[in-house]
C-alpha cells in the first residue's frame, strides 16, 4: 500500500486493451494446445494390446490441423507483442507491472512457431 492515494478513478481504455490482449493471447495459446491434442498421431493404447484389437490408428500428424495451430500461435504471439509494447509504454507509476501471462504466451508462441517452421 502506497502512502500516496491512487488518483486513477477507473481503468482507462489503454489498460482495458492490454487486458483484452492478454486474454486473447492466452485463449489463442490454449486453442493451439487443444488443436495439437487432436492433430497428433494416434497411439496404440494398453487396451488395444490387452484385448488384441486391430484398429487403424493414424501414425502421422494431421498437417491441416498443424497449419491451424500455426495460425493460432501467430495470433497469440502478435497480440502478446502488441500488449507488451503498450504495457511497456504504460509503466510510469510504482504500481504498474509487466503482465507475466503475455510474456509466457509470447515465449511459447515463438517456440511453437519455431518448431513449425523448422519441421515444415
MMTF fields as JSON, N, C-alpha, C and O atoms, coordinates in Angstrom:
{
  "mmtfVersion": "1.0.0",
  "mmtfProducer": "UNKNOWN",
  "numBonds": 479,
  "numAtoms": 480,
  "numGroups": 120,
  "numChains": 1,
  "numModels": 1,
  "chainsPerModel": [1],
  "groupsPerChain": [120],
  "chainIdList": ["A"],
  "bondAtomList": [4, 2, 8, 6, 12, 10, 16, 14, 20, 18, 24, 22, 28, 26, 32, 30, 36, 34, 40, 38, 44, 42, 48, 46, 52, 50, 56, 54, 60, 58, 64, 62, 68, 66, 72, 70, 76, 74, 80, 78, 84, 82, 88, 86, 92, 90, 96, 94, 100, 98, 104, 102, 108, 106, 112, 110, 116, 114, 120, 118, 124, 122, 128, 126, 132, 130, 136, 134, 140, 138, 144, 142, 148, 146, 152, 150, 156, 154, 160, 158, 164, 162, 168, 166, 172, 170, 176, 174, 180, 178, 184, 182, 188, 186, 192, 190, 196, 194, 200, 198, 204, 202, 208, 206, 212, 210, 216, 214, 220, 218, 224, 222, 228, 226, 232, 230, 236, 234, 240, 238, 244, 242, 248, 246, 252, 250, 256, 254, 260, 258, 264, 262, 268, 266, 272, 270, 276, 274, 280, 278, 284, 282, 288, 286, 292, 290, 296, 294, 300, 298, 304, 302, 308, 306, 312, 310, 316, 314, 320, 318, 324, 322, 328, 326, 332, 330, 336, 334, 340, 338, 344, 342, 348, 346, 352, 350, 356, 354, 360, 358, 364, 362, 368, 366, 372, 370, 376, 374, 380, 378, 384, 382, 388, 386, 392, 390, 396, 394, 400, 398, 404, 402, 408, 406, 412, 410, 416, 414, 420, 418, 424, 422, 428, 426, 432, 430, 436, 434, 440, 438, 444, 442, 448, 446, 452, 450, 456, 454, 460, 458, 464, 462, 468, 466, 472, 470, 476, 474],
  "bondOrderList": [1, 1, 1, 1, 1, 1, 1, 1, 1, 1, 1, 1, 1, 1, 1, 1, 1, 1, 1, 1, 1, 1, 1, 1, 1, 1, 1, 1, 1, 1, 1, 1, 1, 1, 1, 1, 1, 1, 1, 1, 1, 1, 1, 1, 1, 1, 1, 1, 1, 1, 1, 1, 1, 1, 1, 1, 1, 1, 1, 1, 1, 1, 1, 1, 1, 1, 1, 1, 1, 1, 1, 1, 1, 1, 1, 1, 1, 1, 1, 1, 1, 1, 1, 1, 1, 1, 1, 1, 1, 1, 1, 1, 1, 1, 1, 1, 1, 1, 1, 1, 1, 1, 1, 1, 1, 1, 1, 1, 1, 1, 1, 1, 1, 1, 1, 1, 1, 1, 1],
  "groupList": [{"groupName": "UNK", "atomNameList": ["N", "CA", "C", "O"], "elementList": ["N", "C", "C", "O"], "formalChargeList": [0, 0, 0, 0], "bondAtomList": [1, 0, 2, 1, 3, 2], "bondOrderList": [1, 1, 2], "singleLetterCode": "X", "chemCompType": "L-PEPTIDE LINKING"}],
  "groupTypeList": [0, 0, 0, 0, 0, 0, 0, 0, 0, 0, 0, 0, 0, 0, 0, 0, 0, 0, 0, 0, 0, 0, 0, 0, 0, 0, 0, 0, 0, 0, 0, 0, 0, 0, 0, 0, 0, 0, 0, 0, 0, 0, 0, 0, 0, 0, 0, 0, 0, 0, 0, 0, 0, 0, 0, 0, 0, 0, 0, 0, 0, 0, 0, 0, 0, 0, 0, 0, 0, 0, 0, 0, 0, 0, 0, 0, 0, 0, 0, 0, 0, 0, 0, 0, 0, 0, 0, 0, 0, 0, 0, 0, 0, 0, 0, 0, 0, 0, 0, 0, 0, 0, 0, 0, 0, 0, 0, 0, 0, 0, 0, 0, 0, 0, 0, 0, 0, 0, 0, 0],
  "groupIdList": [1, 2, 3, 4, 5, 6, 7, 8, 9, 10, 11, 12, 13, 14, 15, 16, 17, 18, 19, 20, 21, 22, 23, 24, 25, 26, 27, 28, 29, 30, 31, 32, 33, 34, 35, 36, 37, 38, 39, 40, 41, 42, 43, 44, 45, 46, 47, 48, 49, 50, 51, 52, 53, 54, 55, 56, 57, 58, 59, 60, 61, 62, 63, 64, 65, 66, 67, 68, 69, 70, 71, 72, 73, 74, 75, 76, 77, 78, 79, 80, 81, 82, 83, 84, 85, 86, 87, 88, 89, 90, 91, 92, 93, 94, 95, 96, 97, 98, 99, 100, 101, 102, 103, 104, 105, 106, 107, 108, 109, 110, 111, 112, 113, 114, 115, 116, 117, 118, 119, 120],
  "secStructList": [7, 7, 1, 1, 7, 7, 7, 7, 7, 1, 7, 7, 2, 2, 2, 2, 2, 2, 2, 2, 2, 2, 2, 2, 2, 2, 2, 2, 2, 2, 2, 2, 2, 2, 2, 2, 2, 2, 2, 1, 7, 7, 7, 7, 7, 2, 2, 2, 2, 2, 6, 6, 7, 7, 7, 7, 7, 7, 7, 1, 7, 7, 2, 2, 2, 2, 2, 2, 2, 2, 2, 2, 2, 2, 2, 2, 2, 2, 2, 2, 2, 2, 2, 2, 2, 2, 2, 2, 2, 2, 6, 6, 1, 6, 6, 7, 7, 7, 7, 2, 2, 2, 2, 2, 2, 2, 2, 2, 2, 2, 2, 2, 2, 2, 2, 2, 2, 2, 2, 7],
  "xCoordList": [0.844, 0.0, 0.89, 1.834, 0.587, 1.386, 0.882, -0.281, 1.795, 1.425, 0.533, -0.387, 0.82, 0.036, -1.205, -1.119, -2.339, -3.555, -3.515, -2.9, -4.18, -4.261, -5.33, -6.503, -4.918, -5.854, -6.539, -7.348, -6.227, -6.921, -8.334, -8.512, -9.297, -10.683, -11.134, -11.829, -10.747, -11.143, -10.069, -9.119, -10.241, -9.306, -9.507, -10.631, -8.427, -8.518, -8.588, -8.369, -8.885, -9.019, -7.743, -7.82, -6.591, -5.341, -5.203, -4.779, -5.55, -5.472, -6.496, -6.217, -7.659, -8.645, -8.154, -8.357, -7.502, -6.968, -5.854, -5.76, -5.019, -3.95, -4.558, -4.062, -5.611, -6.275, -6.907, -6.835, -7.517, -8.1, -7.014, -7.19, -5.895, -4.787, -4.241, -3.883, -4.177, -3.731, -4.67, -4.213, -5.956, -6.933, -6.931, -7.022, -6.828, -6.808, -5.566, -5.639, -4.421, -3.188, -3.294, -2.869, -3.856, -3.988, -4.983, -4.737, -6.095, -7.087, -6.516, -6.757, -5.768, -5.137, -4.142, -4.086, -3.357, -2.394, -3.103, -2.697, -4.151, -4.913, -5.585, -5.631, -6.103, -6.722, -5.694, -5.99, -4.496, -3.438, -3.06, -2.796, -3.033, -2.72, -3.83, -3.545, -5.086, -6.203, -6.19, -6.462, -5.879, -5.805, -4.648, -4.755, -3.546, -2.403, -2.763, -2.268, -3.609, -4.033, -4.848, -4.8, -5.592, -6.382, -5.515, -5.741, -4.533, -3.742, -2.615, -2.079, -2.246, -1.089, -1.407, -2.573, -0.357, -0.593, -1.316, -1.111, -2.158, -2.901, -2.032, -1.515, -1.874, -1.017, -1.845, -3.041, -1.191, -1.835, -1.868, -0.845, -3.022, -3.193, -3.008, -2.877, -3.003, -2.885, -4.042, -3.836, -5.248, -6.422, -6.416, -6.914, -5.856, -5.721, -4.813, -5.111, -3.724, -2.811, -3.391, -3.222, -4.072, -4.603, -5.709, -5.727, -6.63, -7.741, -7.441, -8.309, -6.239, -5.786, -6.745, -7.143, -7.099, -7.972, -7.11, -6.113, -7.491, -6.749, -7.519, -8.302, -7.295, -7.974, -6.923, -5.808, -7.286, -6.346, -6.143, -7.1, -4.904, -4.536, -3.709, -2.821, -4.004, -3.268, -1.859, -1.718, -0.804, 0.559, 1.277, 2.486, 0.581, 1.233, 0.411, -0.755, 1.033, 0.36, -0.592, -0.276, -1.742, -2.694, -2.202, -2.314, -1.663, -0.983, -1.936, -1.516, -3.19, -4.157, -4.363, -4.428, -4.465, -4.613, -3.34, -3.411, -2.196, -0.93, -0.865, -0.318, -1.418, -1.493, -2.392, -2.089, -3.488, -4.352, -3.629, -3.825, -2.806, -2.007, -1.083, -0.955, -0.436, 0.47, -0.272, 0.25, -1.483, -2.28, -2.621, -2.509, -3.032, -3.375, -2.149, -2.244, -0.992, 0.239, 0.652, 1.13, 0.469, 0.789, -0.138, 0.312, -1.42, -2.368, -1.986, -1.995, -1.654, -1.254, 0.026, 0.13, 0.99, 2.25, 2.091, 2.679, 1.295, 1.095, 0.363, 0.737, -0.674, -1.382, -0.515, -0.643, 0.358, 1.282, 2.281, 2.582, 2.795, 3.756, 3.105, 3.675, 1.906, 1.206, 0.895, 1.079, 0.429, 0.128, 1.356, 1.29, 2.484, 3.717, 4.249, 4.748, 4.152, 4.606, 3.769, 4.309, 2.461, 1.591, 1.791, 1.713, 2.049, 2.284, 3.583, 3.652, 4.607, 5.875, 5.733, 6.404, 4.864, 4.6, 3.868, 3.94, 3.172, 2.329, 3.075, 2.536, 4.274, 4.995, 5.521, 6.701, 4.657, 5.055, 4.957, 5.686, 4.079, 3.874, 4.438, 4.764, 4.547, 5.139, 4.296, 4.851, 2.991, 2.105, 1.924, 1.281, 2.476, 2.342, 3.325, 4.419, 2.945, 3.785, 3.616, 2.633, 4.585, 4.5, 3.739, 4.015, 2.791, 1.962, 2.733, 3.205, 2.844, 3.624, 2.942, 3.617, 1.638, 0.92, 1.285, 1.415, 1.449, 1.814, 3.222, 3.484, 4.126, 5.496, 5.514, 6.187, 4.792, 4.735, 4.092, 4.586, 3.0, 2.337, 3.257, 3.276, 4.014, 4.932, 6.043, 6.364, 6.628, 7.721, 7.218, 7.865, 6.076, 5.544, 5.097, 5.265, 4.538, 4.126, 5.334, 5.311, 6.386, 7.592, 8.262, 8.783, 8.252, 8.831, 8.026, 8.608, 6.714, 5.869, 6.012, 6.052, 6.09, 6.28, 7.669, 7.834, 8.651, 9.982, 9.975, 10.61, 9.257, 9.129, 8.365, 8.714, 7.336, 6.532, 7.374, 7.37, 8.093, 8.892, 10.153, 10.708, 10.598, 11.765, 11.464, 12.328, 10.252, 9.903, 9.147, 9.023, 8.627, 7.92, 8.739, 8.29],
  "yCoordList": [-1.167, 0.0, 1.231, 1.335, 2.122, 3.314, 4.418, 4.441, 5.329, 6.463, 7.419, 8.021, 7.546, 8.445, 7.732, 6.586, 8.386, 7.732, 7.591, 8.393, 6.563, 6.329, 7.24, 7.144, 8.128, 9.101, 8.61, 9.328, 7.405, 6.848, 6.442, 5.622, 7.009, 6.706, 5.364, 4.608, 5.067, 3.807, 3.405, 4.147, 2.224, 1.781, 2.605, 2.77, 3.112, 3.85, 2.87, 1.674, 3.349, 2.435, 1.649, 0.516, 2.224, 1.518, 0.298, -0.763, 0.433, -0.705, -1.774, -2.966, -1.37, -2.356, -3.096, -4.304, -2.373, -3.019, -3.995, -5.074, -3.633, -4.535, -5.791, -6.894, -5.641, -6.796, -7.682, -8.908, -7.073, -7.841, -8.553, -9.708, -7.879, -8.511, -9.69, -10.717, -9.542, -10.626, -11.824, -12.961, -11.578, -12.658, -13.327, -14.551, -12.527, -13.095, -13.947, -15.007, -13.493, -14.269, -15.599, -16.636, -15.565, -16.794, -17.76, -18.965, -17.241, -18.096, -18.673, -19.838, -17.876, -18.375, -19.487, -20.473, -19.333, -20.369, -21.639, -22.746, -21.483, -22.634, -23.366, -24.596, -22.605, -23.211, -23.981, -25.061, -23.433, -24.127, -25.433, -26.435, -25.429, -26.655, -27.691, -28.88, -27.252, -28.186, -28.758, -29.943, -27.939, -28.438, -29.418, -30.401, -29.158, -30.074, -31.433, -32.46, -31.448, -32.725, -33.542, -34.772, -32.864, -33.566, -33.963, -35.012, -33.146, -33.363, -34.373, -34.861, -34.695, -35.582, -37.006, -37.383, -37.793, -39.181, -39.978, -39.763, -40.896, -41.728, -42.908, -43.629, -43.1, -44.169, -45.399, -45.304, -46.548, -47.798, -47.799, -47.574, -48.049, -47.981, -49.36, -50.372, -49.369, -50.604, -51.55, -52.755, -51.014, -51.844, -52.455, -53.564, -51.739, -52.312, -53.535, -54.542, -53.455, -54.593, -55.701, -56.876, -55.363, -56.361, -57.191, -58.416, -56.508, -57.222, -57.601, -58.134, -57.334, -57.648, -57.081, -57.774, -55.83, -55.142, -54.585, -53.909, -54.866, -54.397, -53.249, -53.458, -52.052, -50.861, -49.971, -49.829, -49.378, -48.487, -47.224, -46.551, -46.921, -45.688, -44.829, -45.331, -43.544, -42.632, -42.428, -41.891, -42.843, -42.755, -41.45, -41.356, -40.448, -39.213, -38.017, -38.158, -36.854, -35.625, -35.197, -35.34, -34.679, -34.117, -32.717, -31.784, -32.577, -31.336, -30.156, -29.008, -30.405, -29.308, -28.709, -27.49, -29.569, -29.091, -28.395, -27.445, -28.859, -28.225, -26.799, -25.906, -26.589, -25.223, -24.347, -23.173, -24.898, -24.146, -23.825, -22.758, -24.746, -24.492, -23.307, -22.439, -23.267, -22.16, -20.831, -19.806, -20.842, -19.615, -19.138, -17.949, -20.054, -19.665, -19.182, -18.246, -19.818, -19.372, -17.989, -17.165, -17.736, -16.414, -15.349, -14.256, -15.664, -14.736, -14.461, -13.313, -15.503, -15.348, -14.533, -13.664, -14.803, -14.068, -12.603, -11.74, -12.313, -10.914, -10.115, -8.979, -10.698, -9.972, -9.816, -8.83, -10.78, -10.648, -9.526, -8.75, -9.441, -8.374, -7.003, -6.085, -6.865, -5.577, -5.228, -4.085, -6.204, -5.957, -5.591, -4.716, -6.25, -5.929, -4.551, -3.829, -4.178, -2.836, -1.768, -0.798, -1.944, -0.971, -0.994, 0.043, -2.182, -2.29, -1.595, -0.966, -1.699, -1.017, 0.494, 1.221, 0.975, 2.416, 2.899, 4.074, 1.985, 2.332, 2.313, 2.792, 1.788, 1.626, 2.971, 3.279, 3.759, 5.074, 5.184, 5.96, 4.427, 4.526, 3.312, 2.304, 3.416, 2.343, 1.08, -0.017, 1.19, 0.028, -0.659, -1.706, -0.095, -0.714, -1.863, -1.823, -2.866, -4.057, -4.653, -4.387, -5.456, -6.188, -7.473, -8.18, -7.773, -8.964, -10.218, -10.352, -11.118, -12.343, -13.249, -13.986, -13.208, -14.058, -13.713, -14.603, -12.44, -12.047, -12.505, -12.904, -12.449, -12.897, -14.406, -14.874, -15.165, -16.619, -16.99, -17.873, -16.326, -16.598, -16.264, -16.985, -15.184, -14.816, -15.844, -16.239, -16.277, -17.252, -18.582, -19.169, -19.06, -20.328, -20.241, -21.197, -19.115, -18.949, -18.924, -19.543, -18.217, -18.179, -19.547, -19.93, -20.281, -21.631, -22.553, -23.323, -22.486, -23.306, -22.951, -23.838, -21.655, -21.248, -21.646, -21.977, -21.613, -22.079, -23.553, -23.97, -24.351, -25.783, -25.989, -26.853, -25.2, -25.33, -25.042, -25.821, -23.922, -23.572, -24.435, -24.577, -25.001, -25.885, -27.24, -27.836, -27.729, -29.057, -29.053, -30.102, -27.891, -27.885, -27.24, -27.153],
  "zCoordList": [0.0, 0.0, 0.0, 0.784, -0.855, -1.019, -0.095, 0.308, 0.227, 1.06, 0.284, 0.837, -0.997, -1.828, -2.348, -2.788, -2.303, -2.796, -4.319, -5.021, -4.797, -6.23, -6.807, -6.446, -7.711, -8.259, -9.52, -10.108, -9.937, -11.091, -10.665, -9.764, -11.303, -10.938, -11.499, -10.82, -12.716, -13.338, -14.339, -14.593, -14.896, -15.917, -17.179, -17.654, -17.706, -18.956, -20.125, -19.934, -21.318, -22.467, -22.77, -23.245, -22.509, -22.76, -21.857, -22.314, -20.605, -19.678, -20.044, -19.914, -20.494, -20.94, -22.173, -22.292, -23.103, -24.294, -23.923, -24.508, -22.968, -22.514, -21.897, -22.13, -21.124, -20.525, -21.607, -21.522, -22.611, -23.715, -24.514, -24.902, -24.762, -25.485, -24.696, -25.272, -23.387, -22.518, -22.637, -22.756, -22.607, -22.712, -24.076, -24.169, -25.143, -26.495, -26.704, -27.326, -26.187, -26.322, -25.573, -26.081, -24.378, -23.596, -24.251, -24.295, -24.756, -25.417, -26.711, -27.027, -27.454, -28.675, -28.396, -29.131, -27.339, -26.975, -26.5, -26.854, -25.707, -25.234, -26.397, -26.419, -27.36, -28.532, -29.356, -29.866, -29.489, -30.227, -29.532, -30.197, -28.212, -27.472, -27.658, -27.807, -27.652, -27.857, -29.27, -29.457, -30.262, -31.633, -31.775, -32.508, -31.082, -31.132, -30.545, -31.01, -29.539, -28.963, -29.963, -29.946, -30.832, -31.846, -33.035, -33.637, -33.38, -34.597, -34.427, -35.423, -33.207, -33.011, -33.462, -33.581, -33.712, -34.142, -33.057, -31.863, -33.5, -32.56, -32.151, -33.004, -30.868, -30.363, -30.015, -29.738, -30.033, -29.615, -28.098, -27.452, -27.536, -26.091, -25.451, -26.139, -24.146, -23.377, -23.683, -23.829, -23.782, -24.018, -25.416, -25.609, -26.39, -27.727, -27.702, -28.344, -26.976, -26.875, -26.015, -26.341, -24.925, -23.999, -24.648, -24.537, -25.326, -25.961, -27.408, -28.099, -27.866, -29.224, -30.277, -31.214, -30.104, -31.039, -32.16, -31.908, -33.382, -34.528, -35.169, -36.095, -34.678, -35.168, -35.833, -35.329, -36.96, -37.652, -36.833, -36.449, -36.578, -35.879, -36.831, -37.522, -36.862, -37.729, -37.166, -36.067, -37.895, -37.358, -37.695, -37.483, -38.209, -38.621, -38.133, -37.763, -38.138, -37.759, -38.868, -40.05, -38.497, -39.459, -39.832, -39.037, -41.035, -41.412, -41.599, -41.455, -41.913, -41.992, -40.61, -40.455, -39.613, -38.235, -37.749, -36.97, -38.2, -37.822, -38.372, -37.724, -39.558, -40.099, -39.231, -39.021, -38.727, -37.814, -36.503, -35.922, -36.054, -34.846, -35.077, -34.214, -36.244, -36.555, -36.617, -36.178, -37.157, -37.218, -35.808, -35.509, -34.952, -33.574, -32.804, -32.011, -33.035, -32.381, -32.879, -32.101, -34.166, -34.701, -34.112, -33.77, -33.995, -33.372, -31.928, -31.484, -31.204, -29.807, -29.688, -28.822, -30.542, -30.498, -30.843, -30.19, -31.872, -32.263, -31.193, -30.901, -30.609, -29.557, -28.306, -27.58, -28.055, -26.928, -27.169, -26.262, -28.389, -28.712, -28.598, -28.007, -29.166, -29.091, -27.631, -27.214, -26.864, -25.455, -24.65, -23.787, -24.918, -24.195, -24.568, -23.704, -25.836, -26.237, -25.547, -25.015, -25.555, -24.876, -23.368, -22.709, -22.822, -21.387, -20.999, -19.943, -21.832, -21.53, -21.617, -20.886, -22.508, -22.575, -21.32, -20.958, -20.673, -19.539, -18.211, -17.213, -18.158, -16.893, -16.389, -16.556, -15.781, -15.292, -13.774, -13.156, -13.192, -11.749, -11.041, -11.67, -9.749, -8.952, -8.985, -8.935, -9.066, -9.034, -10.378, -10.448, -11.444, -12.762, -12.9, -12.335, -13.635, -13.776, -15.167, -15.858, -15.561, -16.826, -16.565, -15.595, -17.419, -17.227, -17.63, -18.759, -16.678, -16.909, -17.921, -18.64, -17.988, -18.928, -20.366, -21.207, -20.645, -22.002, -22.351, -23.486, -21.387, -21.64, -21.881, -22.799, -21.079, -21.232, -22.566, -23.267, -22.918, -24.202, -25.371, -26.368, -25.259, -26.338, -26.495, -27.616, -25.397, -25.457, -26.017, -26.885, -25.532, -26.02, -27.481, -28.238, -27.875, -29.27, -30.194, -31.257, -29.802, -30.627, -30.698, -31.746, -29.594, -29.602, -30.512, -31.275, -30.442, -31.3, -32.766, -33.619, -33.071, -34.461, -34.963, -36.137, -34.09, -34.47, -34.815, -35.784, -34.024, -34.349, -35.649, -36.454, -35.847, -37.069, -38.312, -39.265, -38.296, -39.46, -39.572, -40.661, -38.476, -38.514, -39.13, -39.774, -38.94, -39.437, -40.749, -41.381, -41.189, -42.471, -43.558, -44.7]
}
